[in-house]
Short mmCIF file of C-alpha atoms in Angstrom, two decimals:
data_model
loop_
_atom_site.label_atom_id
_atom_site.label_comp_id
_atom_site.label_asym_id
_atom_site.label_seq_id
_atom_site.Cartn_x
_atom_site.Cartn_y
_atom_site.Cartn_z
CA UNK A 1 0.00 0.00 0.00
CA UNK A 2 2.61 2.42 0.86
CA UNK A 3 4.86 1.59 -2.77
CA UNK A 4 1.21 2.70 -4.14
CA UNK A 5 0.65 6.01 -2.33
CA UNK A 6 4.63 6.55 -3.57
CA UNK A 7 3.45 6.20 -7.23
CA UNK A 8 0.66 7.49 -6.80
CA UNK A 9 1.91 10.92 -5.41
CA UNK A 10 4.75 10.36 -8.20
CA UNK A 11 1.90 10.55 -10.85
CA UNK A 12 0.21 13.44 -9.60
CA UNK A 13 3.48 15.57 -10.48
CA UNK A 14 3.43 13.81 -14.05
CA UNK A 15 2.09 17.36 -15.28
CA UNK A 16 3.69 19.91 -13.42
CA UNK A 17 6.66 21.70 -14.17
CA UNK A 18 8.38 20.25 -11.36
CA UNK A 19 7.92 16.51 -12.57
CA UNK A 20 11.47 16.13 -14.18
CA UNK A 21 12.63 17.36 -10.81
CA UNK A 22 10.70 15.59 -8.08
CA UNK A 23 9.96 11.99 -10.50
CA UNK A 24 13.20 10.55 -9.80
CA UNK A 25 13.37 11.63 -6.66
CA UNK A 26 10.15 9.51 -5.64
CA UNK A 27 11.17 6.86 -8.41
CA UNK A 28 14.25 6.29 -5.91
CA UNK A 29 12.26 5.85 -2.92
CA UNK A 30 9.97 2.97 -5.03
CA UNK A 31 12.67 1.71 -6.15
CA UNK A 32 14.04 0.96 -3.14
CA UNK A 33 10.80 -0.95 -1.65
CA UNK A 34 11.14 -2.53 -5.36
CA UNK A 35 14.27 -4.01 -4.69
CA UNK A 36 13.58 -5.41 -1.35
CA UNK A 37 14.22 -9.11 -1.70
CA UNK A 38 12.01 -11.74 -1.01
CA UNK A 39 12.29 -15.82 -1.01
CA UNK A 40 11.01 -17.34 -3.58
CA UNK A 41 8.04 -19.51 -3.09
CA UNK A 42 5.95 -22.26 -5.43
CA UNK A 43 2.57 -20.46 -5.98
CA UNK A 44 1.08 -23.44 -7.70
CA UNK A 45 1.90 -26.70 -10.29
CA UNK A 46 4.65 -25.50 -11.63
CA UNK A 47 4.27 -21.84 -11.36
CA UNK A 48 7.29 -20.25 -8.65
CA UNK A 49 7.95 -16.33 -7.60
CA UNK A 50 11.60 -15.75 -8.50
CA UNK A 51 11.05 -12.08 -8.26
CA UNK A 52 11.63 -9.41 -5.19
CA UNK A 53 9.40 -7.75 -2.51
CA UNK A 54 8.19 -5.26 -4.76
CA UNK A 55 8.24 -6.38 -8.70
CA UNK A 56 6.94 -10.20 -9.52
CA UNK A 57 9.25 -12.35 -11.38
CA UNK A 58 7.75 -15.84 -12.79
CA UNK A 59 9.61 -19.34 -13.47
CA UNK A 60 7.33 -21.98 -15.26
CA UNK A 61 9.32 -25.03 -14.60
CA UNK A 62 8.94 -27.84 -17.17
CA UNK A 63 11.29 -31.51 -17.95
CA UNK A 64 12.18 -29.74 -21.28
CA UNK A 65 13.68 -26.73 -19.81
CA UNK A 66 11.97 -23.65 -18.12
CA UNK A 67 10.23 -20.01 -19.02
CA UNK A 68 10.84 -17.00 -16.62
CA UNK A 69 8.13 -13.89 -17.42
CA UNK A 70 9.76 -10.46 -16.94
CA UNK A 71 12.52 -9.52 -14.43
CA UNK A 72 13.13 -6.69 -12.32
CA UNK A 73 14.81 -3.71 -11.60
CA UNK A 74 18.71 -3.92 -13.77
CA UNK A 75 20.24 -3.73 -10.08
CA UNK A 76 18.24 -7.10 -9.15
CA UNK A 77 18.75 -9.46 -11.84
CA UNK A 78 21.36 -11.36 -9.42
CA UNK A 79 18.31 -11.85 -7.22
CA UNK A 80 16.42 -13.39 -9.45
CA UNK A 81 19.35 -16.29 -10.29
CA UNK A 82 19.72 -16.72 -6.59
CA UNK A 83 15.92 -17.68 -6.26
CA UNK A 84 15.78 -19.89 -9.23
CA UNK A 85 18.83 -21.91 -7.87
CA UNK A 86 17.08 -21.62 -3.95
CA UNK A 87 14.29 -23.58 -5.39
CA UNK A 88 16.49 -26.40 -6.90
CA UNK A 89 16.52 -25.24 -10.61
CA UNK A 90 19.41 -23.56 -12.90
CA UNK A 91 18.89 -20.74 -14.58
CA UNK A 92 20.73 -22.23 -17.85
CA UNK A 93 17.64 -24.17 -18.20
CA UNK A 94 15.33 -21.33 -19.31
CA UNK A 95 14.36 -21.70 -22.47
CA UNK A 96 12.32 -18.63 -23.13
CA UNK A 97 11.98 -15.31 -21.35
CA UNK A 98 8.68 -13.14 -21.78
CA UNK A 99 8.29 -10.00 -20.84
CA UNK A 100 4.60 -8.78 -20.52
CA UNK A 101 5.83 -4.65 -20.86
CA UNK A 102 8.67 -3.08 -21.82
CA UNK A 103 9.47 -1.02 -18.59
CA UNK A 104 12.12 -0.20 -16.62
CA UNK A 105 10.98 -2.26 -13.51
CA UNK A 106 9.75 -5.54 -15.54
CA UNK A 107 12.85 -5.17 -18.56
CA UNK A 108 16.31 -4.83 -16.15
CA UNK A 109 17.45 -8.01 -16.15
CA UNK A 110 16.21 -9.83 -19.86
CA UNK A 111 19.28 -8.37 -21.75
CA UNK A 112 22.16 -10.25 -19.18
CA UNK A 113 19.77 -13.13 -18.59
CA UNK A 114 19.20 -13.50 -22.56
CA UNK A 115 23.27 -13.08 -23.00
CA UNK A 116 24.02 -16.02 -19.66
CA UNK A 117 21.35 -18.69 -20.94
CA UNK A 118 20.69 -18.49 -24.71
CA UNK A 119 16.90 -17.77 -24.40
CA UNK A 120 14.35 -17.21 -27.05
CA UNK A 121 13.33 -13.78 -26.12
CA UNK A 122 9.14 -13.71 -26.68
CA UNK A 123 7.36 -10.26 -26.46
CA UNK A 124 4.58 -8.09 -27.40
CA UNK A 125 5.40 -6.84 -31.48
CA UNK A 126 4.42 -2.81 -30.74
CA UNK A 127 6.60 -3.50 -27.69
CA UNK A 128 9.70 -4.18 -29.87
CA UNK A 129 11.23 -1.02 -30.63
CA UNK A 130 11.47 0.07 -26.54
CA UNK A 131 12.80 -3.01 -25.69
CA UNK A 132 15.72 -2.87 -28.36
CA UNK A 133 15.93 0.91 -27.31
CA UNK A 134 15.83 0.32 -23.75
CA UNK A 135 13.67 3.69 -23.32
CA UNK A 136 9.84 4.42 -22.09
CA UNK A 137 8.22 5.87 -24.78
CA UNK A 138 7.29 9.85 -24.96
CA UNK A 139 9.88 10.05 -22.04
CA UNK A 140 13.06 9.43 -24.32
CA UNK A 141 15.06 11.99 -22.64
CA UNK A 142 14.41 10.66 -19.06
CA UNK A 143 17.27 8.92 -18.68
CA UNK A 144 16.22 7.23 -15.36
CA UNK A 145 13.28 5.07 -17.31
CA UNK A 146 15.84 3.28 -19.37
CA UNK A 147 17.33 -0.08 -19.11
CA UNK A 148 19.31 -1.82 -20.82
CA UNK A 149 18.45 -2.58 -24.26
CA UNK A 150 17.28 -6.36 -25.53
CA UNK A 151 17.33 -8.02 -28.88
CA UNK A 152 13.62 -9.81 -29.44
CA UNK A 153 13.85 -12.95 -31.10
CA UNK A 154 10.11 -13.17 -31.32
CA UNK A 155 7.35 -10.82 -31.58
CA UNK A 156 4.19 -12.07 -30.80
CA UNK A 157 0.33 -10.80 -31.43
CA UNK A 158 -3.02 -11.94 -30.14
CA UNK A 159 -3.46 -15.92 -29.90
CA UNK A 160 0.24 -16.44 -30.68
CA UNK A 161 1.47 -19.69 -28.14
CA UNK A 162 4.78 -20.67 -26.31
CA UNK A 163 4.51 -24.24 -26.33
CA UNK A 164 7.53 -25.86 -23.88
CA UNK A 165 7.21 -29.74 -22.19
CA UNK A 166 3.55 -29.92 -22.22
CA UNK A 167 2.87 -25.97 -21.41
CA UNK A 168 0.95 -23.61 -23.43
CA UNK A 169 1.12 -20.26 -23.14
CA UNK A 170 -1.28 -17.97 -25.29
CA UNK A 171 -0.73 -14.37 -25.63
CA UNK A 172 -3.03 -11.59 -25.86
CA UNK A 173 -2.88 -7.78 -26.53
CA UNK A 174 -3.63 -6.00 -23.74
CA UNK A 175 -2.16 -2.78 -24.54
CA UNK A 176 -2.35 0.70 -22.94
CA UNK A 177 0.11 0.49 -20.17
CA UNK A 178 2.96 0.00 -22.96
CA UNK A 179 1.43 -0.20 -26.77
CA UNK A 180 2.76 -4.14 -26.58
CA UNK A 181 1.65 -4.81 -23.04
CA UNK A 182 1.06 -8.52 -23.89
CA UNK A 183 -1.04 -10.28 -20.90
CA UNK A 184 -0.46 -14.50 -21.22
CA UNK A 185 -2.74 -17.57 -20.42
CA UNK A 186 -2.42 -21.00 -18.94
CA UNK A 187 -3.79 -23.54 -16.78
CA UNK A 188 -2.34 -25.78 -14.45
CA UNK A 189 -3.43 -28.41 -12.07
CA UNK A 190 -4.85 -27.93 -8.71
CA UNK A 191 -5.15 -31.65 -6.66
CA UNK A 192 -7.77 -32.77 -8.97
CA UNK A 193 -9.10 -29.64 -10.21
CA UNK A 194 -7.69 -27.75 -13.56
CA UNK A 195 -7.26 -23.86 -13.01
CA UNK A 196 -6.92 -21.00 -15.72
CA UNK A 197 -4.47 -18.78 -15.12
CA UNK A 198 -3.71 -15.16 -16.49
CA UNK A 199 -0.54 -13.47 -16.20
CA UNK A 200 -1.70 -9.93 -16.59
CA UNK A 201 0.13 -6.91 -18.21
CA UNK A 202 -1.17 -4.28 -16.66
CA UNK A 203 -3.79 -1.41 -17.34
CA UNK A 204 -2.46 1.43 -14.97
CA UNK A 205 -2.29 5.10 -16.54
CA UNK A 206 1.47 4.88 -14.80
CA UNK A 207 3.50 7.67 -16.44
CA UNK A 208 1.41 8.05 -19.31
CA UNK A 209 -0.09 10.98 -20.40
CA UNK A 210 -3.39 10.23 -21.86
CA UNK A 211 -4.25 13.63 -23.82
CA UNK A 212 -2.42 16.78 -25.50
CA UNK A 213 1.15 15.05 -26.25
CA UNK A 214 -0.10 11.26 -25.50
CA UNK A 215 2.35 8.38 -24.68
CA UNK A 216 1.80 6.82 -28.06
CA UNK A 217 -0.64 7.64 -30.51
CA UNK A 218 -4.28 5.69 -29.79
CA UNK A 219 -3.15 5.28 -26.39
CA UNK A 220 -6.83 6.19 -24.97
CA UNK A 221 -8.16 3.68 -27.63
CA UNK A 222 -5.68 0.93 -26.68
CA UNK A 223 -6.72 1.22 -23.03
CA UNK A 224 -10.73 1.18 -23.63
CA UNK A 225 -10.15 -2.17 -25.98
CA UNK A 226 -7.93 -3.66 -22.92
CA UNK A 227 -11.02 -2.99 -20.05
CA UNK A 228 -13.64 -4.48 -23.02
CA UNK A 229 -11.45 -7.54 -23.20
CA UNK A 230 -11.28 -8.16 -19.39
CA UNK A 231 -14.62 -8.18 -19.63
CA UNK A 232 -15.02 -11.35 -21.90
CA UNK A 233 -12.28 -13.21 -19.65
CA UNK A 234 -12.41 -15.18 -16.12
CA UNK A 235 -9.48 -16.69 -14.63
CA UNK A 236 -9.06 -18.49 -11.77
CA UNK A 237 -5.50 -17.35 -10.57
CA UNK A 238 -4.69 -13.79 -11.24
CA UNK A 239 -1.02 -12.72 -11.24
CA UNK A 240 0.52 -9.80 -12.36
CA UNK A 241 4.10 -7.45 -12.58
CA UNK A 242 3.31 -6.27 -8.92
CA UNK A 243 2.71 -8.17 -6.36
CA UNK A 244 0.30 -6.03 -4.42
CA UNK A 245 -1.87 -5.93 -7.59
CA UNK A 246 -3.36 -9.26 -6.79
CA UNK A 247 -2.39 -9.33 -2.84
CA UNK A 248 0.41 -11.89 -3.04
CA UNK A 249 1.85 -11.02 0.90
CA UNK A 250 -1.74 -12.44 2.16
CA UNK A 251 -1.50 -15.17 -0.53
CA UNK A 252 1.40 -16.59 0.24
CA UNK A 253 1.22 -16.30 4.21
CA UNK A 254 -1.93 -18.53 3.43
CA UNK A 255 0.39 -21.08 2.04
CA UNK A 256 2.46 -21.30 4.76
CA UNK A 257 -0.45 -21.82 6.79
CA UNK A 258 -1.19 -24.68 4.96
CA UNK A 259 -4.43 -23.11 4.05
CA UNK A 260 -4.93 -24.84 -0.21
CA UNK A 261 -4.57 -22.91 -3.37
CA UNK A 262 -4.95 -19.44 -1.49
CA UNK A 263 -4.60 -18.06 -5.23
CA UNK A 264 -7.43 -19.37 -6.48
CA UNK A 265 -9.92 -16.90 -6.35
CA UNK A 266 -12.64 -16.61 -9.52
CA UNK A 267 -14.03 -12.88 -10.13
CA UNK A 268 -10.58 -11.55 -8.50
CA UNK A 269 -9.11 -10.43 -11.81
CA UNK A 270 -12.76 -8.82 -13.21
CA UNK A 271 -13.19 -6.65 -9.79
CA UNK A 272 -9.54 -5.19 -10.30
CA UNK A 273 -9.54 -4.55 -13.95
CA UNK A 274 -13.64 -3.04 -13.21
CA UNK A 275 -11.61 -0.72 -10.19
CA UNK A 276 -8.86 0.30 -12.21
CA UNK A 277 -11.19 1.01 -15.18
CA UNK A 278 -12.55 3.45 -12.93
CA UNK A 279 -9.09 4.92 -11.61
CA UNK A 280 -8.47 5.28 -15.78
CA UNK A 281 -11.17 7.23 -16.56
CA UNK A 282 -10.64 9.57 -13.35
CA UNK A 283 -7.22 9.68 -14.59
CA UNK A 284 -8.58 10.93 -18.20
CA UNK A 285 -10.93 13.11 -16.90
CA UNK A 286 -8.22 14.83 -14.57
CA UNK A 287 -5.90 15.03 -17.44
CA UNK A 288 -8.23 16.23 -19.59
CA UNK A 289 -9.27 19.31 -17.32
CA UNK A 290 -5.76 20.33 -16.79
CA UNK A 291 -5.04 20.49 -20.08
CA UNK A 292 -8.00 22.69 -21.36
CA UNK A 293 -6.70 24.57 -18.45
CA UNK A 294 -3.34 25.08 -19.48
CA UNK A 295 -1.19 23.38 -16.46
#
């Protein structure tokens, strides 16, 4: 909650004059609680959270070799190795790394993972050109949003699969958040039970500016298609780039109370995407006004 009121009051400077001033200021202070680390835990099947305290890193463990979706912060990639190996696996075995949006806080570690293991690099095809620029788009000259930059061996569009020792992993464009933000489903077993999963994207306003001198061009577009979809969709298991998005400290202290499949929870991922719907179109409106304004 409190990384959240951080961004949150980070945002809210987006449009003044003193936001190239005071952003990385605040972006320090996130970054920080980002970079906390964590231990990594199995959150179901064959699903595991390799990632930190504050940004959600994802191994899908299979016989044939393994897929991690995103990394974190460039300062935490060691982190991530350190979990994969605490839970018994090597990170040579990945075979493919996803990335679900080509920020600074999901992209920081796919360029030396990529470089140590080989992997097929899978993401989003408008998300391309950031992640081989290493930059957030509209904020080029922000030198604090960039990472470092990653070839991408394959660009991928709604319905396209990563198929690895029996998984399946569809993609779909969820864009908005990033103009590739590329959301992926799955399902896995539960005891008895099969589960679908969704690994979302995202759908938060962020950084970008909606109106006047948008993100991208369409942006406001690409965001109403992305709340229409979420509509049509109804997952299980909901998990996501940050871990408070879908309340993964609760979660997990379940399964260490032995309590079963505390992420199972049907209707979860609808409620958020209905909430931050809501936050998005507050967020347009407010833009909107200060731009006919003139702040």
């Amino acid at each position: 909650m409190k990384r959240m009121m951080l961004l949150s009051a980070a945002l809210s400077l987006v449009a003044g004059s003193a936001a190239a001033q005071s952003l990385p200021d605040l972006m320090k202070q996130m970054i920080a609680a980002w970079n906390k680390p964590t231990e990594p835990f199995r959150v179901i099947d064959n699903i595991y959270y390799v990632g930190t305290n504050g940004l959600a890193s994802y191994l899908i463990a299979t016989p044939q070799g393994h897929i991690l979706i995103d990394t974190v912060m460039p300062e935490s990639t060691a982190q991530i190795e350190s979990s994969i190996g605490k839970l018994g696996f090597k990170v040579a075995d990945i075979k493919y790394i996803i990335n679900t949006h080509a920020h600074i806080d999901h992209t920081g570690g796919l360029a030396q993972i990529k470089q140590e293991t080989g992997a097929q690099m899978v993401a989003g095809a408008k998300d391309v050109p950031l992640l081989e620029g290493g930059f957030y788009p509209g904020r080029e000259e922000e030198k604090h949003l960039n990472f470092p930059p990653v070839k991408v061996d394959r660009a991928v569009r709604e319905g396209d699969t990563v198929v690895l020792g029996g998984v399946t992993l569809t993609a779909h464009e969820t864009p908005g958040h990033s103009p590739g933000c590329t959301s992926w489903t799955t399902d896995v077993k539960d005891g008895e039970a099969m589960r679908s999963v969704i690994f979302f994207c995202s759908a938060t306003v962020a950084l970008n500016r909606l109106v006047g001198r948008p993100t991208y061009p369409g942006i406001v577009d690409d965001y109403k298609k992305t709340y229409a979809w979420a509509k049509t969709v109804h997952p299980d298991i909901m998990l996501a780039p940050h871990p408070e998005m879908y309340g993964m400290a609760d979660k997990r202290a379940k399964i260490a109370a032995g309590e079963p499949s505390p992420f199972v929870r049907p209707g979860e991922f609808n409620a958020y995407l209905d909430r931050l719907e809501t936050q998005f179109n507050e967020g347009l409106a407010k833009q909107t006004a200060a731009l006919q304004s003139g702040k």
